[in-house]
């Protein structure tokens, strides 16, 4: 995962996708929803950086479904940031700004704003949205998104994805109660640390 994350941030998208997809099936079987949410978000960012808006949207919606089942606001925020990138790529900049505002509010709600070193995707997406909307409109849309309930925000920014939204908002996909430390990174990291080297695709741990 570390190699995949590094490759994507350096623009080596083919390598990043290969490494991410190699893990996805294993995570589905072993680590469950938290690991899948992270990988789907990363694959969505890969698609967005390639200019594939529809594919990015599909991957981020799938990641959002996993994140909602996990119940960690940080996981949901990551998916919303990915959706913002997909929407911005598709020219829907107001929706992208509202999604960024909702994501930031979710992170703030658990006292976990993105540190500077991890803001690359958000800053990249926000810069594109600002350039399209202008600073004043961007700030207004972000502020509106920050105070909009999640279900309402999704229903308003993704109206044509009614089928996907119905699944995301169903009882089975509703967030579970979680402690601030029970999240995407924590569960996945714990699973990986406990796995035997021979159970992991690719090379063993070094």
PDB file of C-alpha atoms in Angstrom:
ATOM      1  CA  UNK A   1       0.000   0.000   0.000  1.00  0.00           C
ATOM      2  CA  UNK A   2       2.811   2.387   0.822  1.00  0.00           C
ATOM      3  CA  UNK A   3       4.397   1.786  -2.564  1.00  0.00           C
ATOM      4  CA  UNK A   4       1.046   2.289  -4.284  1.00  0.00           C
ATOM      5  CA  UNK A   5       0.395   5.563  -2.473  1.00  0.00           C
ATOM      6  CA  UNK A   6       3.880   6.804  -3.261  1.00  0.00           C
ATOM      7  CA  UNK A   7       3.612   5.843  -6.934  1.00  0.00           C
ATOM      8  CA  UNK A   8       0.324   7.687  -7.382  1.00  0.00           C
ATOM      9  CA  UNK A   9       1.590  10.833  -5.722  1.00  0.00           C
ATOM     10  CA  UNK A  10       4.593  10.771  -8.048  1.00  0.00           C
ATOM     11  CA  UNK A  11       2.389  10.383 -11.131  1.00  0.00           C
ATOM     12  CA  UNK A  12       3.217   6.704 -11.797  1.00  0.00           C
ATOM     13  CA  UNK A  13      -0.428   5.846 -12.260  1.00  0.00           C
ATOM     14  CA  UNK A  14      -0.028   2.482 -14.013  1.00  0.00           C
ATOM     15  CA  UNK A  15       2.181   1.208 -11.218  1.00  0.00           C
ATOM     16  CA  UNK A  16      -0.166   2.581  -8.571  1.00  0.00           C
ATOM     17  CA  UNK A  17      -3.187   0.912 -10.124  1.00  0.00           C
ATOM     18  CA  UNK A  18      -1.396  -2.407 -10.494  1.00  0.00           C
ATOM     19  CA  UNK A  19      -0.367  -2.421  -6.854  1.00  0.00           C
ATOM     20  CA  UNK A  20      -3.793  -1.322  -5.623  1.00  0.00           C
ATOM     21  CA  UNK A  21      -5.717  -3.901  -7.629  1.00  0.00           C
ATOM     22  CA  UNK A  22      -3.366  -6.647  -6.458  1.00  0.00           C
ATOM     23  CA  UNK A  23      -4.488  -5.901  -2.899  1.00  0.00           C
ATOM     24  CA  UNK A  24      -8.206  -5.331  -3.479  1.00  0.00           C
ATOM     25  CA  UNK A  25      -9.313  -8.967  -3.570  1.00  0.00           C
ATOM     26  CA  UNK A  26      -7.168  -9.834  -0.559  1.00  0.00           C
ATOM     27  CA  UNK A  27      -8.556  -6.938   1.413  1.00  0.00           C
ATOM     28  CA  UNK A  28     -12.124  -7.978   0.557  1.00  0.00           C
ATOM     29  CA  UNK A  29     -11.419 -11.421   1.998  1.00  0.00           C
ATOM     30  CA  UNK A  30      -9.269 -10.494   5.001  1.00  0.00           C
ATOM     31  CA  UNK A  31      -9.456  -6.845   6.054  1.00  0.00           C
ATOM     32  CA  UNK A  32     -13.027  -6.132   4.995  1.00  0.00           C
ATOM     33  CA  UNK A  33     -14.685  -2.768   4.509  1.00  0.00           C
ATOM     34  CA  UNK A  34     -12.023  -0.416   5.976  1.00  0.00           C
ATOM     35  CA  UNK A  35      -9.278  -1.616   3.633  1.00  0.00           C
ATOM     36  CA  UNK A  36     -11.617  -1.714   0.638  1.00  0.00           C
ATOM     37  CA  UNK A  37     -12.717   1.881   1.292  1.00  0.00           C
ATOM     38  CA  UNK A  38      -9.117   3.092   1.209  1.00  0.00           C
ATOM     39  CA  UNK A  39      -8.175   1.166  -1.938  1.00  0.00           C
ATOM     40  CA  UNK A  40     -11.320   2.168  -3.842  1.00  0.00           C
ATOM     41  CA  UNK A  41     -10.674   5.822  -2.979  1.00  0.00           C
ATOM     42  CA  UNK A  42      -7.104   5.530  -4.237  1.00  0.00           C
ATOM     43  CA  UNK A  43      -8.237   3.814  -7.454  1.00  0.00           C
ATOM     44  CA  UNK A  44     -10.765   6.612  -7.892  1.00  0.00           C
ATOM     45  CA  UNK A  45      -8.004   9.195  -7.602  1.00  0.00           C
ATOM     46  CA  UNK A  46      -5.995   7.267 -10.200  1.00  0.00           C
ATOM     47  CA  UNK A  47      -8.952   7.403 -12.614  1.00  0.00           C
ATOM     48  CA  UNK A  48      -9.504  11.096 -11.929  1.00  0.00           C
ATOM     49  CA  UNK A  49      -5.847  11.938 -12.565  1.00  0.00           C
ATOM     50  CA  UNK A  50      -6.120  10.074 -15.877  1.00  0.00           C
ATOM     51  CA  UNK A  51      -9.104  12.218 -16.860  1.00  0.00           C
ATOM     52  CA  UNK A  52     -11.694   9.410 -16.600  1.00  0.00           C
ATOM     53  CA  UNK A  53     -14.522  11.218 -14.802  1.00  0.00           C
ATOM     54  CA  UNK A  54     -17.175   8.478 -15.051  1.00  0.00           C
ATOM     55  CA  UNK A  55     -14.816   5.762 -13.845  1.00  0.00           C
ATOM     56  CA  UNK A  56     -13.580   7.952 -11.001  1.00  0.00           C
ATOM     57  CA  UNK A  57     -17.167   8.626  -9.942  1.00  0.00           C
ATOM     58  CA  UNK A  58     -18.048   4.933  -9.946  1.00  0.00           C
ATOM     59  CA  UNK A  59     -15.000   3.974  -7.873  1.00  0.00           C
ATOM     60  CA  UNK A  60     -15.539   6.758  -5.353  1.00  0.00           C
ATOM     61  CA  UNK A  61     -19.222   5.850  -4.953  1.00  0.00           C
ATOM     62  CA  UNK A  62     -18.202   2.262  -4.228  1.00  0.00           C
ATOM     63  CA  UNK A  63     -15.627   3.543  -1.765  1.00  0.00           C
ATOM     64  CA  UNK A  64     -18.262   5.735  -0.129  1.00  0.00           C
ATOM     65  CA  UNK A  65     -20.536   2.730   0.345  1.00  0.00           C
ATOM     66  CA  UNK A  66     -17.714   0.902   2.132  1.00  0.00           C
ATOM     67  CA  UNK A  67     -16.822   3.971   4.184  1.00  0.00           C
ATOM     68  CA  UNK A  68     -20.404   4.419   5.373  1.00  0.00           C
ATOM     69  CA  UNK A  69     -20.505   0.817   6.528  1.00  0.00           C
ATOM     70  CA  UNK A  70     -17.276   1.372   8.473  1.00  0.00           C
ATOM     71  CA  UNK A  71     -18.816   4.409  10.161  1.00  0.00           C
ATOM     72  CA  UNK A  72     -15.593   6.422  10.478  1.00  0.00           C
ATOM     73  CA  UNK A  73     -16.095  10.079   9.455  1.00  0.00           C
ATOM     74  CA  UNK A  74     -12.499  10.168   8.148  1.00  0.00           C
ATOM     75  CA  UNK A  75     -13.221   7.343   5.726  1.00  0.00           C
ATOM     76  CA  UNK A  76     -16.397   9.057   4.536  1.00  0.00           C
ATOM     77  CA  UNK A  77     -14.499  12.343   4.163  1.00  0.00           C
ATOM     78  CA  UNK A  78     -11.886  10.667   1.954  1.00  0.00           C
ATOM     79  CA  UNK A  79     -14.624   9.330  -0.321  1.00  0.00           C
ATOM     80  CA  UNK A  80     -16.270  12.760  -0.501  1.00  0.00           C
ATOM     81  CA  UNK A  81     -12.949  14.332  -1.460  1.00  0.00           C
ATOM     82  CA  UNK A  82     -12.638  11.729  -4.198  1.00  0.00           C
ATOM     83  CA  UNK A  83     -16.171  12.468  -5.390  1.00  0.00           C
ATOM     84  CA  UNK A  84     -15.288  16.162  -5.472  1.00  0.00           C
ATOM     85  CA  UNK A  85     -12.404  15.384  -7.798  1.00  0.00           C
ATOM     86  CA  UNK A  86     -14.649  13.354 -10.092  1.00  0.00           C
ATOM     87  CA  UNK A  87     -17.287  16.100 -10.153  1.00  0.00           C
ATOM     88  CA  UNK A  88     -14.736  18.827 -10.799  1.00  0.00           C
ATOM     89  CA  UNK A  89     -13.322  16.798 -13.683  1.00  0.00           C
ATOM     90  CA  UNK A  90     -16.846  16.538 -15.090  1.00  0.00           C
ATOM     91  CA  UNK A  91     -17.315  20.306 -14.940  1.00  0.00           C
ATOM     92  CA  UNK A  92     -19.619  20.331 -11.920  1.00  0.00           C
ATOM     93  CA  UNK A  93     -17.556  22.693  -9.850  1.00  0.00           C
ATOM     94  CA  UNK A  94     -20.241  23.926  -7.461  1.00  0.00           C
ATOM     95  CA  UNK A  95     -21.012  20.363  -6.424  1.00  0.00           C
ATOM     96  CA  UNK A  96     -17.309  19.668  -6.019  1.00  0.00           C
ATOM     97  CA  UNK A  97     -16.905  22.654  -3.692  1.00  0.00           C
ATOM     98  CA  UNK A  98     -19.857  21.537  -1.558  1.00  0.00           C
ATOM     99  CA  UNK A  99     -18.413  18.048  -1.280  1.00  0.00           C
ATOM    100  CA  UNK A 100     -15.086  19.491  -0.166  1.00  0.00           C
ATOM    101  CA  UNK A 101     -16.874  21.590   2.433  1.00  0.00           C
ATOM    102  CA  UNK A 102     -18.757  18.543   3.786  1.00  0.00           C
ATOM    103  CA  UNK A 103     -15.552  16.491   3.888  1.00  0.00           C
ATOM    104  CA  UNK A 104     -13.686  19.191   5.812  1.00  0.00           C
ATOM    105  CA  UNK A 105     -16.551  19.489   8.300  1.00  0.00           C
ATOM    106  CA  UNK A 106     -16.544  15.719   8.878  1.00  0.00           C
ATOM    107  CA  UNK A 107     -12.823  15.740   9.580  1.00  0.00           C
ATOM    108  CA  UNK A 108     -13.176  18.682  11.940  1.00  0.00           C
ATOM    109  CA  UNK A 109     -16.026  16.909  13.760  1.00  0.00           C
ATOM    110  CA  UNK A 110     -13.601  14.254  15.023  1.00  0.00           C
ATOM    111  CA  UNK A 111     -10.688  16.626  15.549  1.00  0.00           C
ATOM    112  CA  UNK A 112      -8.748  15.209  12.603  1.00  0.00           C
ATOM    113  CA  UNK A 113      -8.212  17.849   9.906  1.00  0.00           C
ATOM    114  CA  UNK A 114      -5.871  16.839   7.129  1.00  0.00           C
ATOM    115  CA  UNK A 115      -2.243  17.653   7.991  1.00  0.00           C
ATOM    116  CA  UNK A 116      -0.298  19.680   5.463  1.00  0.00           C
ATOM    117  CA  UNK A 117       1.626  16.667   4.185  1.00  0.00           C
ATOM    118  CA  UNK A 118      -1.581  14.828   3.293  1.00  0.00           C
ATOM    119  CA  UNK A 119      -3.446  17.643   1.558  1.00  0.00           C
ATOM    120  CA  UNK A 120      -2.122  16.993  -1.933  1.00  0.00           C
ATOM    121  CA  UNK A 121      -5.360  15.668  -3.433  1.00  0.00           C
ATOM    122  CA  UNK A 122      -7.612  18.162  -1.682  1.00  0.00           C
ATOM    123  CA  UNK A 123      -5.389  21.100  -2.607  1.00  0.00           C
ATOM    124  CA  UNK A 124      -5.181  19.924  -6.230  1.00  0.00           C
ATOM    125  CA  UNK A 125      -8.950  19.552  -6.524  1.00  0.00           C
ATOM    126  CA  UNK A 126      -9.666  22.787  -4.671  1.00  0.00           C
ATOM    127  CA  UNK A 127      -7.311  24.728  -6.958  1.00  0.00           C
ATOM    128  CA  UNK A 128      -9.188  23.504 -10.032  1.00  0.00           C
ATOM    129  CA  UNK A 129     -12.537  24.376  -8.471  1.00  0.00           C
ATOM    130  CA  UNK A 130     -11.351  27.823  -7.365  1.00  0.00           C
ATOM    131  CA  UNK A 131     -10.073  28.541 -10.870  1.00  0.00           C
ATOM    132  CA  UNK A 132     -13.491  27.685 -12.300  1.00  0.00           C
ATOM    133  CA  UNK A 133     -15.710  29.408  -9.719  1.00  0.00           C
ATOM    134  CA  UNK A 134     -13.633  32.238  -8.349  1.00  0.00           C
ATOM    135  CA  UNK A 135     -12.683  32.592  -4.700  1.00  0.00           C
ATOM    136  CA  UNK A 136     -15.947  34.119  -3.467  1.00  0.00           C
ATOM    137  CA  UNK A 137     -18.262  31.529  -5.024  1.00  0.00           C
ATOM    138  CA  UNK A 138     -15.935  28.713  -4.008  1.00  0.00           C
ATOM    139  CA  UNK A 139     -15.957  29.864  -0.379  1.00  0.00           C
ATOM    140  CA  UNK A 140     -19.742  30.159  -0.401  1.00  0.00           C
ATOM    141  CA  UNK A 141     -20.252  26.673  -1.826  1.00  0.00           C
ATOM    142  CA  UNK A 142     -17.797  25.161   0.661  1.00  0.00           C
ATOM    143  CA  UNK A 143     -19.573  26.864   3.534  1.00  0.00           C
ATOM    144  CA  UNK A 144     -22.941  25.592   2.303  1.00  0.00           C
ATOM    145  CA  UNK A 145     -21.605  22.056   2.001  1.00  0.00           C
ATOM    146  CA  UNK A 146     -20.149  22.145   5.499  1.00  0.00           C
ATOM    147  CA  UNK A 147     -23.575  22.557   7.130  1.00  0.00           C
ATOM    148  CA  UNK A 148     -25.559  20.266   4.834  1.00  0.00           C
ATOM    149  CA  UNK A 149     -26.417  16.785   6.217  1.00  0.00           C
ATOM    150  CA  UNK A 150     -24.605  14.028   4.358  1.00  0.00           C
ATOM    151  CA  UNK A 151     -27.691  12.371   2.853  1.00  0.00           C
ATOM    152  CA  UNK A 152     -29.021  15.730   1.659  1.00  0.00           C
ATOM    153  CA  UNK A 153     -25.645  16.680   0.216  1.00  0.00           C
ATOM    154  CA  UNK A 154     -25.445  13.422  -1.740  1.00  0.00           C
ATOM    155  CA  UNK A 155     -29.030  13.677  -2.982  1.00  0.00           C
ATOM    156  CA  UNK A 156     -28.458  17.222  -4.209  1.00  0.00           C
ATOM    157  CA  UNK A 157     -25.104  16.736  -5.905  1.00  0.00           C
ATOM    158  CA  UNK A 158     -25.703  13.285  -7.424  1.00  0.00           C
ATOM    159  CA  UNK A 159     -29.358  13.341  -8.468  1.00  0.00           C
ATOM    160  CA  UNK A 160     -28.872  11.178 -11.572  1.00  0.00           C
ATOM    161  CA  UNK A 161     -27.255   8.399  -9.557  1.00  0.00           C
ATOM    162  CA  UNK A 162     -30.523   7.415  -7.916  1.00  0.00           C
ATOM    163  CA  UNK A 163     -29.779   3.696  -7.958  1.00  0.00           C
ATOM    164  CA  UNK A 164     -26.356   4.135  -6.417  1.00  0.00           C
ATOM    165  CA  UNK A 165     -27.692   6.521  -3.821  1.00  0.00           C
ATOM    166  CA  UNK A 166     -30.472   4.143  -2.826  1.00  0.00           C
ATOM    167  CA  UNK A 167     -27.862   1.502  -2.038  1.00  0.00           C
ATOM    168  CA  UNK A 168     -25.613   3.964  -0.218  1.00  0.00           C
ATOM    169  CA  UNK A 169     -28.435   5.241   1.951  1.00  0.00           C
ATOM    170  CA  UNK A 170     -30.053   1.869   2.669  1.00  0.00           C
ATOM    171  CA  UNK A 171     -30.170   0.447   6.182  1.00  0.00           C
ATOM    172  CA  UNK A 172     -27.438  -2.066   5.347  1.00  0.00           C
ATOM    173  CA  UNK A 173     -25.070   0.742   4.359  1.00  0.00           C
ATOM    174  CA  UNK A 174     -25.767   3.013   7.310  1.00  0.00           C
ATOM    175  CA  UNK A 175     -22.681   3.966   9.329  1.00  0.00           C
ATOM    176  CA  UNK A 176     -22.036   1.924  12.439  1.00  0.00           C
ATOM    177  CA  UNK A 177     -21.086   3.459  15.753  1.00  0.00           C
ATOM    178  CA  UNK A 178     -17.331   3.892  16.018  1.00  0.00           C
ATOM    179  CA  UNK A 179     -14.748   5.422  18.270  1.00  0.00           C
ATOM    180  CA  UNK A 180     -12.456   8.102  16.790  1.00  0.00           C
ATOM    181  CA  UNK A 181      -9.602   5.604  16.658  1.00  0.00           C
ATOM    182  CA  UNK A 182     -11.630   2.848  14.948  1.00  0.00           C
ATOM    183  CA  UNK A 183     -11.070   3.887  11.401  1.00  0.00           C
ATOM    184  CA  UNK A 184      -9.881   3.272   7.933  1.00  0.00           C
ATOM    185  CA  UNK A 185      -6.202   3.469   8.687  1.00  0.00           C
ATOM    186  CA  UNK A 186      -6.402   1.718  12.081  1.00  0.00           C
ATOM    187  CA  UNK A 187      -8.323  -1.385  11.025  1.00  0.00           C
ATOM    188  CA  UNK A 188      -6.386  -1.891   7.832  1.00  0.00           C
ATOM    189  CA  UNK A 189      -3.040  -1.411   9.529  1.00  0.00           C
ATOM    190  CA  UNK A 190      -3.931  -3.860  12.274  1.00  0.00           C
ATOM    191  CA  UNK A 191      -4.965  -6.488   9.737  1.00  0.00           C
ATOM    192  CA  UNK A 192      -1.830  -6.114   7.656  1.00  0.00           C
ATOM    193  CA  UNK A 193       0.424  -6.309  10.723  1.00  0.00           C
ATOM    194  CA  UNK A 194      -1.244  -9.522  11.829  1.00  0.00           C
ATOM    195  CA  UNK A 195      -1.103 -11.222   8.414  1.00  0.00           C
ATOM    196  CA  UNK A 196       1.509 -13.837   7.642  1.00  0.00           C
ATOM    197  CA  UNK A 197       3.898 -12.858   4.822  1.00  0.00           C
ATOM    198  CA  UNK A 198       2.918 -15.805   2.639  1.00  0.00           C
ATOM    199  CA  UNK A 199      -0.753 -14.680   2.686  1.00  0.00           C
ATOM    200  CA  UNK A 200       0.033 -11.366   1.004  1.00  0.00           C
ATOM    201  CA  UNK A 201       0.164 -10.968  -2.778  1.00  0.00           C
ATOM    202  CA  UNK A 202       3.500  -9.931  -4.230  1.00  0.00           C
ATOM    203  CA  UNK A 203       6.662  -9.912  -2.173  1.00  0.00           C
ATOM    204  CA  UNK A 204       6.874 -10.716   1.543  1.00  0.00           C
ATOM    205  CA  UNK A 205       7.446  -7.955   4.054  1.00  0.00           C
ATOM    206  CA  UNK A 206      11.008  -6.734   4.375  1.00  0.00           C
TER     207      UNK A 206
END
